[in-house]
């Protein structure tokens, strides 16, 4: 990892940001599918699997329906990924002694620090994104007569009701993440944007503790010698494998986070009073396999995201941009 330790902080931020934007653009439709599959309850399934969800989304919402909430991600993924990757490198450098390699425990500790740092951005980003991503599923559920329940139809949060295409007004369909954020801040304050913070920490800290040490060891296997970097394709594959492994490992926490952050509910869908209540209700009513909902989608989303991120580091896009800019003295 000596190669990465020589990269300046501004370059790390640029590399992480570009990787996030490219990755999100490529895999966002799969991320939308993951959210909708995770929010489905037993007996109220609208989508059978990932492909069925994609097809139904395109049919009912059009091609751009697959990118609902993408603007939030594209706006905030740059600081989120930049913080995550830069924080991990920062902690690795400070935990290493005299340039020696880190033990697995210290690698996990560095990943833990990176995971804690990133939730400052991740929690509100996921909060807003999930409301927009899940809107189509709730609208589709209301169009199905068998699922309508006049006595228990969507205890919909008034703050977000406009985002779910429930009314005939065109203005209802035009609600944005900015409007949702404004309403949340007005009614609940800053804590409204940070609902599900505990579940986000439960997901992102273990993810980083698994991903970064695993990537470091996989990438080391591809180094021709101790002083040479692994080829870019090896860095990409290492990032993909480490990312997908970590994503599946923490998927139960991601299911809990998604359920907690979904403020509006469909017919006969319960609300949860925290992490423990959410876990117990899911286990009791849907069984343990419910915690694996969307695991395949999440692996397909995370793998290229982190594979691309590692390639950005390898190519040195951030360093190139800084070298061409009048502010290249920052990288000194």
mmCIF file of C-alpha atoms in Angstrom:
data_model
loop_
_atom_site.group_PDB
_atom_site.id
_atom_site.type_symbol
_atom_site.label_atom_id
_atom_site.label_comp_id
_atom_site.label_asym_id
_atom_site.label_seq_id
_atom_site.Cartn_x
_atom_site.Cartn_y
_atom_site.Cartn_z
ATOM 1 C CA UNK A 1 0.000 0.000 0.000
ATOM 2 C CA UNK A 2 3.030 2.245 -0.217
ATOM 3 C CA UNK A 3 1.808 3.555 -3.542
ATOM 4 C CA UNK A 4 -1.412 4.853 -2.002
ATOM 5 C CA UNK A 5 0.347 6.414 0.973
ATOM 6 C CA UNK A 6 2.205 8.817 -1.340
ATOM 7 C CA UNK A 7 -1.032 10.247 -2.762
ATOM 8 C CA UNK A 8 -1.919 13.699 -1.436
ATOM 9 C CA UNK A 9 -5.230 14.332 0.327
ATOM 10 C CA UNK A 10 -6.703 16.520 -2.478
ATOM 11 C CA UNK A 11 -5.863 13.785 -4.999
ATOM 12 C CA UNK A 12 -7.538 11.177 -2.789
ATOM 13 C CA UNK A 13 -10.669 13.307 -2.607
ATOM 14 C CA UNK A 14 -10.747 13.757 -6.392
ATOM 15 C CA UNK A 15 -10.139 10.055 -7.040
ATOM 16 C CA UNK A 16 -12.863 9.033 -4.617
ATOM 17 C CA UNK A 17 -15.315 11.580 -5.993
ATOM 18 C CA UNK A 18 -14.839 10.645 -9.645
ATOM 19 C CA UNK A 19 -15.061 6.944 -8.812
ATOM 20 C CA UNK A 20 -18.301 7.543 -6.943
ATOM 21 C CA UNK A 21 -19.918 9.513 -9.770
ATOM 22 C CA UNK A 22 -18.914 7.010 -12.472
ATOM 23 C CA UNK A 23 -19.924 4.035 -10.353
ATOM 24 C CA UNK A 24 -23.308 5.445 -9.307
ATOM 25 C CA UNK A 25 -24.172 6.347 -12.900
ATOM 26 C CA UNK A 26 -23.473 2.776 -13.991
ATOM 27 C CA UNK A 27 -25.215 0.818 -11.230
ATOM 28 C CA UNK A 28 -27.937 3.085 -9.817
ATOM 29 C CA UNK A 29 -30.848 1.134 -11.393
ATOM 30 C CA UNK A 30 -29.695 -1.973 -9.520
ATOM 31 C CA UNK A 31 -29.502 0.037 -6.302
ATOM 32 C CA UNK A 32 -33.102 1.159 -6.841
ATOM 33 C CA UNK A 33 -34.148 -2.477 -7.289
ATOM 34 C CA UNK A 34 -32.337 -3.399 -4.069
ATOM 35 C CA UNK A 35 -34.271 -0.777 -2.095
ATOM 36 C CA UNK A 36 -37.624 -1.905 -3.470
ATOM 37 C CA UNK A 37 -36.939 -5.589 -2.890
ATOM 38 C CA UNK A 38 -35.793 -4.945 0.682
ATOM 39 C CA UNK A 39 -38.936 -2.970 1.476
ATOM 40 C CA UNK A 40 -41.302 -5.688 0.240
ATOM 41 C CA UNK A 41 -43.156 -7.668 2.886
ATOM 42 C CA UNK A 42 -44.319 -11.260 2.693
ATOM 43 C CA UNK A 43 -47.742 -11.551 1.112
ATOM 44 C CA UNK A 44 -47.416 -8.143 -0.524
ATOM 45 C CA UNK A 45 -44.759 -8.798 -3.145
ATOM 46 C CA UNK A 46 -44.999 -6.710 -6.284
ATOM 47 C CA UNK A 47 -41.647 -7.824 -7.683
ATOM 48 C CA UNK A 48 -40.526 -11.443 -8.010
ATOM 49 C CA UNK A 49 -36.823 -10.760 -8.469
ATOM 50 C CA UNK A 50 -34.303 -8.218 -9.715
ATOM 51 C CA UNK A 51 -35.142 -8.592 -13.425
ATOM 52 C CA UNK A 52 -38.894 -8.471 -12.785
ATOM 53 C CA UNK A 53 -38.450 -5.273 -10.778
ATOM 54 C CA UNK A 54 -36.405 -3.624 -13.530
ATOM 55 C CA UNK A 55 -38.951 -4.564 -16.221
ATOM 56 C CA UNK A 56 -41.946 -3.361 -14.182
ATOM 57 C CA UNK A 57 -40.166 -0.136 -13.262
ATOM 58 C CA UNK A 58 -39.436 0.696 -16.907
ATOM 59 C CA UNK A 59 -43.012 -0.170 -17.946
ATOM 60 C CA UNK A 60 -44.682 1.936 -15.273
ATOM 61 C CA UNK A 61 -42.203 4.781 -14.797
ATOM 62 C CA UNK A 62 -40.172 4.859 -17.988
ATOM 63 C CA UNK A 63 -36.415 4.521 -18.442
ATOM 64 C CA UNK A 64 -35.632 7.466 -16.169
ATOM 65 C CA UNK A 65 -37.778 5.914 -13.470
ATOM 66 C CA UNK A 66 -34.804 3.650 -12.803
ATOM 67 C CA UNK A 67 -32.828 6.744 -11.790
ATOM 68 C CA UNK A 68 -35.249 8.135 -9.194
ATOM 69 C CA UNK A 69 -33.102 9.526 -6.398
ATOM 70 C CA UNK A 70 -29.945 9.447 -8.516
ATOM 71 C CA UNK A 71 -29.493 13.217 -8.241
ATOM 72 C CA UNK A 72 -29.121 12.898 -4.467
ATOM 73 C CA UNK A 73 -26.531 10.172 -4.854
ATOM 74 C CA UNK A 74 -24.582 11.980 -7.571
ATOM 75 C CA UNK A 75 -24.508 15.132 -5.442
ATOM 76 C CA UNK A 76 -23.432 13.499 -2.190
ATOM 77 C CA UNK A 77 -21.505 10.419 -3.342
ATOM 78 C CA UNK A 78 -18.447 12.561 -4.097
ATOM 79 C CA UNK A 79 -17.900 13.706 -0.496
ATOM 80 C CA UNK A 80 -19.067 10.325 0.833
ATOM 81 C CA UNK A 81 -16.649 8.180 -1.185
ATOM 82 C CA UNK A 82 -13.890 10.750 -0.852
ATOM 83 C CA UNK A 83 -14.224 10.803 2.941
ATOM 84 C CA UNK A 84 -14.339 7.008 3.134
ATOM 85 C CA UNK A 85 -11.244 6.371 1.000
ATOM 86 C CA UNK A 86 -9.240 9.307 2.343
ATOM 87 C CA UNK A 87 -10.074 8.478 5.971
ATOM 88 C CA UNK A 88 -8.983 4.876 5.515
ATOM 89 C CA UNK A 89 -5.635 5.965 4.076
ATOM 90 C CA UNK A 90 -5.238 8.544 6.861
ATOM 91 C CA UNK A 91 -5.811 5.980 9.603
ATOM 92 C CA UNK A 92 -3.579 3.409 7.876
ATOM 93 C CA UNK A 93 -0.721 5.879 7.747
ATOM 94 C CA UNK A 94 -1.066 6.826 11.399
ATOM 95 C CA UNK A 95 -1.383 3.220 12.551
ATOM 96 C CA UNK A 96 1.686 2.044 10.655
ATOM 97 C CA UNK A 97 5.070 2.227 12.311
ATOM 98 C CA UNK A 98 8.199 3.165 10.360
ATOM 99 C CA UNK A 99 6.521 2.228 7.075
ATOM 100 C CA UNK A 100 5.980 -1.368 8.169
ATOM 101 C CA UNK A 101 2.904 -3.293 7.102
ATOM 102 C CA UNK A 102 -0.207 -3.246 9.260
ATOM 103 C CA UNK A 103 -1.535 -6.208 11.167
ATOM 104 C CA UNK A 104 -5.034 -7.398 10.225
ATOM 105 C CA UNK A 105 -6.382 -5.903 13.460
ATOM 106 C CA UNK A 106 -4.946 -2.470 12.629
ATOM 107 C CA UNK A 107 -6.271 -2.716 9.073
ATOM 108 C CA UNK A 108 -9.725 -3.401 10.510
ATOM 109 C CA UNK A 109 -9.287 -0.509 12.935
ATOM 110 C CA UNK A 110 -8.474 1.838 10.046
ATOM 111 C CA UNK A 111 -11.544 0.600 8.177
ATOM 112 C CA UNK A 112 -13.646 1.146 11.294
ATOM 113 C CA UNK A 113 -12.490 4.764 11.476
ATOM 114 C CA UNK A 114 -13.308 5.288 7.789
ATOM 115 C CA UNK A 115 -16.800 3.841 8.262
ATOM 116 C CA UNK A 116 -17.515 6.132 11.217
ATOM 117 C CA UNK A 117 -16.345 9.219 9.308
ATOM 118 C CA UNK A 118 -18.455 8.589 6.218
ATOM 119 C CA UNK A 119 -21.858 8.317 7.966
ATOM 120 C CA UNK A 120 -21.907 12.110 8.360
ATOM 121 C CA UNK A 121 -22.720 12.200 4.635
ATOM 122 C CA UNK A 122 -24.104 8.700 4.086
ATOM 123 C CA UNK A 123 -27.059 8.874 6.494
ATOM 124 C CA UNK A 124 -28.857 11.936 5.025
ATOM 125 C CA UNK A 125 -27.951 10.805 1.491
ATOM 126 C CA UNK A 126 -29.516 7.383 2.028
ATOM 127 C CA UNK A 127 -32.475 8.922 3.852
ATOM 128 C CA UNK A 128 -33.453 11.111 0.901
ATOM 129 C CA UNK A 129 -32.554 8.556 -1.762
ATOM 130 C CA UNK A 130 -34.698 5.813 -0.236
ATOM 131 C CA UNK A 131 -37.831 7.998 -0.171
ATOM 132 C CA UNK A 132 -37.497 8.673 -3.900
ATOM 133 C CA UNK A 133 -36.460 5.140 -4.845
ATOM 134 C CA UNK A 134 -39.348 3.486 -3.021
ATOM 135 C CA UNK A 135 -42.004 5.856 -4.377
ATOM 136 C CA UNK A 136 -42.704 3.697 -7.431
ATOM 137 C CA UNK A 137 -43.196 0.563 -5.352
ATOM 138 C CA UNK A 138 -45.767 2.243 -3.112
ATOM 139 C CA UNK A 139 -47.587 3.734 -6.080
ATOM 140 C CA UNK A 140 -47.685 0.313 -7.768
ATOM 141 C CA UNK A 141 -48.965 -1.274 -4.566
ATOM 142 C CA UNK A 142 -51.838 1.201 -4.391
ATOM 143 C CA UNK A 143 -52.803 0.390 -7.969
ATOM 144 C CA UNK A 144 -53.288 -3.272 -7.031
ATOM 145 C CA UNK A 145 -56.850 -3.707 -5.665
ATOM 146 C CA UNK A 146 -55.951 -6.823 -3.686
ATOM 147 C CA UNK A 147 -53.492 -4.835 -1.628
ATOM 148 C CA UNK A 148 -55.710 -1.865 -0.846
ATOM 149 C CA UNK A 149 -56.879 -1.684 2.718
ATOM 150 C CA UNK A 150 -59.063 1.306 3.608
ATOM 151 C CA UNK A 151 -58.515 0.765 7.317
ATOM 152 C CA UNK A 152 -54.746 0.334 7.138
ATOM 153 C CA UNK A 153 -53.619 2.005 3.954
ATOM 154 C CA UNK A 154 -50.201 3.533 4.241
ATOM 155 C CA UNK A 155 -49.801 5.433 7.433
ATOM 156 C CA UNK A 156 -48.069 7.893 5.156
ATOM 157 C CA UNK A 157 -45.915 10.537 6.720
ATOM 158 C CA UNK A 158 -47.405 13.889 5.706
ATOM 159 C CA UNK A 159 -43.941 15.268 5.126
ATOM 160 C CA UNK A 160 -43.345 12.845 2.276
ATOM 161 C CA UNK A 161 -46.810 12.128 0.895
ATOM 162 C CA UNK A 162 -46.214 14.339 -2.139
ATOM 163 C CA UNK A 163 -43.246 12.214 -3.241
ATOM 164 C CA UNK A 164 -45.262 9.049 -3.718
ATOM 165 C CA UNK A 165 -47.370 9.927 -6.770
ATOM 166 C CA UNK A 166 -50.527 9.263 -4.770
ATOM 167 C CA UNK A 167 -52.461 12.287 -5.881
ATOM 168 C CA UNK A 168 -53.637 13.346 -9.316
ATOM 169 C CA UNK A 169 -51.804 16.649 -9.201
ATOM 170 C CA UNK A 170 -48.774 16.965 -11.494
ATOM 171 C CA UNK A 171 -47.080 18.940 -8.745
ATOM 172 C CA UNK A 172 -47.208 15.849 -6.582
ATOM 173 C CA UNK A 173 -44.996 14.029 -9.010
ATOM 174 C CA UNK A 174 -42.481 16.862 -9.189
ATOM 175 C CA UNK A 175 -41.363 16.729 -5.560
ATOM 176 C CA UNK A 176 -37.601 16.715 -5.177
ATOM 177 C CA UNK A 177 -35.072 15.623 -2.609
ATOM 178 C CA UNK A 178 -34.622 19.306 -1.761
ATOM 179 C CA UNK A 179 -38.312 19.626 -0.890
ATOM 180 C CA UNK A 180 -38.241 16.439 1.200
ATOM 181 C CA UNK A 181 -35.144 17.673 3.055
ATOM 182 C CA UNK A 182 -36.742 21.083 3.652
ATOM 183 C CA UNK A 183 -39.919 19.509 5.033
ATOM 184 C CA UNK A 184 -37.961 17.145 7.271
ATOM 185 C CA UNK A 185 -35.850 19.987 8.657
ATOM 186 C CA UNK A 186 -38.962 22.066 9.233
ATOM 187 C CA UNK A 187 -40.909 19.359 11.071
ATOM 188 C CA UNK A 188 -38.205 17.266 12.748
ATOM 189 C CA UNK A 189 -35.046 19.331 12.691
ATOM 190 C CA UNK A 190 -31.625 17.996 11.758
ATOM 191 C CA UNK A 191 -32.378 14.658 13.441
ATOM 192 C CA UNK A 192 -34.997 14.044 10.764
ATOM 193 C CA UNK A 193 -32.240 13.694 8.171
ATOM 194 C CA UNK A 194 -30.259 11.421 10.483
ATOM 195 C CA UNK A 195 -32.987 8.890 11.191
ATOM 196 C CA UNK A 196 -31.434 5.425 10.980
ATOM 197 C CA UNK A 197 -27.975 6.688 11.995
ATOM 198 C CA UNK A 198 -27.454 3.709 14.301
ATOM 199 C CA UNK A 199 -28.375 1.223 11.581
ATOM 200 C CA UNK A 200 -26.137 3.064 9.103
ATOM 201 C CA UNK A 201 -23.221 2.757 11.529
ATOM 202 C CA UNK A 202 -24.056 -0.945 11.992
ATOM 203 C CA UNK A 203 -23.778 -1.402 8.225
ATOM 204 C CA UNK A 204 -20.914 0.882 7.210
ATOM 205 C CA UNK A 205 -18.459 0.265 10.050
ATOM 206 C CA UNK A 206 -18.406 -3.561 9.640
ATOM 207 C CA UNK A 207 -18.374 -3.100 5.854
ATOM 208 C CA UNK A 208 -15.233 -0.992 6.011
ATOM 209 C CA UNK A 209 -13.657 -3.373 8.533
ATOM 210 C CA UNK A 210 -14.149 -6.231 6.058
ATOM 211 C CA UNK A 211 -13.543 -4.408 2.784
ATOM 212 C CA UNK A 212 -10.291 -2.513 3.314
ATOM 213 C CA UNK A 213 -8.216 -5.325 4.884
ATOM 214 C CA UNK A 214 -9.580 -7.829 2.343
ATOM 215 C CA UNK A 215 -8.770 -5.534 -0.564
ATOM 216 C CA UNK A 216 -5.268 -4.853 0.751
ATOM 217 C CA UNK A 217 -4.501 -8.578 0.972
ATOM 218 C CA UNK A 218 -6.072 -9.455 -2.390
ATOM 219 C CA UNK A 219 -4.265 -6.593 -4.109
ATOM 220 C CA UNK A 220 -0.972 -7.653 -2.529
ATOM 221 C CA UNK A 221 -1.315 -11.045 -4.211
ATOM 222 C CA UNK A 222 -1.108 -9.330 -7.597
ATOM 223 C CA UNK A 223 2.055 -7.342 -6.914
ATOM 224 C CA UNK A 224 4.985 -8.564 -9.049
ATOM 225 C CA UNK A 225 7.322 -7.541 -6.240
ATOM 226 C CA UNK A 226 7.178 -5.767 -2.909
ATOM 227 C CA UNK A 227 8.070 -2.410 -4.427
ATOM 228 C CA UNK A 228 5.764 -2.635 -7.459
ATOM 229 C CA UNK A 229 2.029 -1.999 -7.661
ATOM 230 C CA UNK A 230 -0.413 -4.637 -8.855
ATOM 231 C CA UNK A 231 -1.647 -4.122 -12.447
ATOM 232 C CA UNK A 232 -4.798 -2.027 -12.841
ATOM 233 C CA UNK A 233 -6.988 -5.007 -13.787
ATOM 234 C CA UNK A 234 -5.917 -6.767 -10.591
ATOM 235 C CA UNK A 235 -6.760 -3.664 -8.544
ATOM 236 C CA UNK A 236 -10.184 -3.572 -10.213
ATOM 237 C CA UNK A 237 -10.883 -7.266 -9.581
ATOM 238 C CA UNK A 238 -9.636 -7.004 -5.998
ATOM 239 C CA UNK A 239 -11.937 -4.040 -5.382
ATOM 240 C CA UNK A 240 -14.887 -5.886 -6.924
ATOM 241 C CA UNK A 241 -14.338 -9.092 -4.943
ATOM 242 C CA UNK A 242 -13.675 -7.343 -1.642
ATOM 243 C CA UNK A 243 -16.643 -5.017 -2.166
ATOM 244 C CA UNK A 244 -19.147 -7.748 -3.041
ATOM 245 C CA UNK A 245 -17.957 -9.935 -0.137
ATOM 246 C CA UNK A 246 -18.314 -7.111 2.378
ATOM 247 C CA UNK A 247 -21.685 -6.073 0.913
ATOM 248 C CA UNK A 248 -23.219 -9.529 1.335
ATOM 249 C CA UNK A 249 -21.720 -9.875 4.829
ATOM 250 C CA UNK A 250 -23.485 -6.740 6.104
ATOM 251 C CA UNK A 251 -26.686 -7.079 4.056
ATOM 252 C CA UNK A 252 -28.848 -7.836 7.142
ATOM 253 C CA UNK A 253 -27.850 -4.433 8.536
ATOM 254 C CA UNK A 254 -28.679 -2.826 5.193
ATOM 255 C CA UNK A 255 -32.187 -4.342 5.254
ATOM 256 C CA UNK A 256 -32.770 -2.952 8.752
ATOM 257 C CA UNK A 257 -31.439 0.468 7.708
ATOM 258 C CA UNK A 258 -33.665 0.587 4.628
ATOM 259 C CA UNK A 259 -36.785 -0.335 6.626
ATOM 260 C CA UNK A 260 -36.041 2.251 9.335
ATOM 261 C CA UNK A 261 -35.380 5.042 6.845
ATOM 262 C CA UNK A 262 -38.534 4.431 4.775
ATOM 263 C CA UNK A 263 -40.816 7.048 6.296
ATOM 264 C CA UNK A 264 -43.882 6.204 4.215
ATOM 265 C CA UNK A 265 -45.381 2.733 4.354
ATOM 266 C CA UNK A 266 -47.547 0.725 1.990
ATOM 267 C CA UNK A 267 -50.706 -1.171 2.862
ATOM 268 C CA UNK A 268 -50.312 -3.435 5.909
ATOM 269 C CA UNK A 269 -46.655 -2.452 6.351
ATOM 270 C CA UNK A 270 -45.525 -1.965 9.920
ATOM 271 C CA UNK A 271 -43.492 0.843 11.385
ATOM 272 C CA UNK A 272 -40.478 0.161 13.582
ATOM 273 C CA UNK A 273 -39.336 1.760 16.815
ATOM 274 C CA UNK A 274 -35.612 1.338 16.402
ATOM 275 C CA UNK A 275 -33.103 -1.299 15.408
ATOM 276 C CA UNK A 276 -34.044 -3.949 17.984
ATOM 277 C CA UNK A 277 -37.774 -3.639 17.232
ATOM 278 C CA UNK A 278 -37.095 -3.838 13.490
ATOM 279 C CA UNK A 279 -34.912 -6.949 13.789
ATOM 280 C CA UNK A 280 -37.392 -8.762 16.032
ATOM 281 C CA UNK A 281 -40.413 -7.987 13.821
ATOM 282 C CA UNK A 282 -38.640 -9.029 10.632
ATOM 283 C CA UNK A 283 -37.447 -12.266 12.241
ATOM 284 C CA UNK A 284 -40.874 -13.073 13.661
ATOM 285 C CA UNK A 285 -43.003 -12.214 10.619
ATOM 286 C CA UNK A 286 -40.714 -12.841 7.647
ATOM 287 C CA UNK A 287 -38.050 -15.231 8.896
ATOM 288 C CA UNK A 288 -34.246 -15.044 8.775
ATOM 289 C CA UNK A 289 -34.050 -15.121 4.979
ATOM 290 C CA UNK A 290 -35.686 -11.681 4.869
ATOM 291 C CA UNK A 291 -32.351 -10.261 6.006
ATOM 292 C CA UNK A 292 -30.821 -11.418 2.723
ATOM 293 C CA UNK A 293 -33.292 -9.505 0.559
ATOM 294 C CA UNK A 294 -31.463 -7.536 -2.091
ATOM 295 C CA UNK A 295 -28.101 -9.146 -1.251
ATOM 296 C CA UNK A 296 -27.405 -10.025 -4.874
ATOM 297 C CA UNK A 297 -28.336 -6.522 -6.018
ATOM 298 C CA UNK A 298 -26.174 -4.949 -3.336
ATOM 299 C CA UNK A 299 -23.196 -7.066 -4.353
ATOM 300 C CA UNK A 300 -23.706 -6.009 -7.997
ATOM 301 C CA UNK A 301 -23.857 -2.359 -6.916
ATOM 302 C CA UNK A 302 -20.900 -2.319 -4.541
ATOM 303 C CA UNK A 303 -18.496 -4.469 -6.595
ATOM 304 C CA UNK A 304 -18.044 -2.063 -9.552
ATOM 305 C CA UNK A 305 -18.211 0.993 -7.280
ATOM 306 C CA UNK A 306 -15.130 -0.030 -5.348
ATOM 307 C CA UNK A 307 -13.456 -1.679 -8.330
ATOM 308 C CA UNK A 308 -13.665 1.637 -10.187
ATOM 309 C CA UNK A 309 -12.464 3.498 -7.099
ATOM 310 C CA UNK A 310 -9.301 1.425 -6.907
ATOM 311 C CA UNK A 311 -8.641 1.902 -10.633
ATOM 312 C CA UNK A 312 -8.935 5.678 -10.145
ATOM 313 C CA UNK A 313 -6.216 5.399 -7.520
ATOM 314 C CA UNK A 314 -4.088 3.245 -9.824
ATOM 315 C CA UNK A 315 -4.382 5.546 -12.846
ATOM 316 C CA UNK A 316 -3.871 8.663 -10.744
ATOM 317 C CA UNK A 317 -6.708 10.801 -12.122
ATOM 318 C CA UNK A 318 -6.601 13.062 -9.080
ATOM 319 C CA UNK A 319 -2.873 13.719 -9.404
ATOM 320 C CA UNK A 320 -3.257 14.453 -13.137
ATOM 321 C CA UNK A 321 -6.029 16.999 -12.514
ATOM 322 C CA UNK A 322 -4.026 18.706 -9.783
ATOM 323 C CA UNK A 323 -0.935 18.835 -11.984
ATOM 324 C CA UNK A 324 -2.943 20.576 -14.727
ATOM 325 C CA UNK A 325 -4.589 23.070 -12.381
ATOM 326 C CA UNK A 326 -3.219 26.351 -11.035
ATOM 327 C CA UNK A 327 -3.755 24.931 -7.526
ATOM 328 C CA UNK A 328 -1.265 22.094 -7.904
ATOM 329 C CA UNK A 329 0.758 23.448 -5.017
ATOM 330 C CA UNK A 330 -1.838 21.781 -2.736
ATOM 331 C CA UNK A 331 -0.469 18.362 -3.702
ATOM 332 C CA UNK A 332 3.068 19.225 -2.673
#
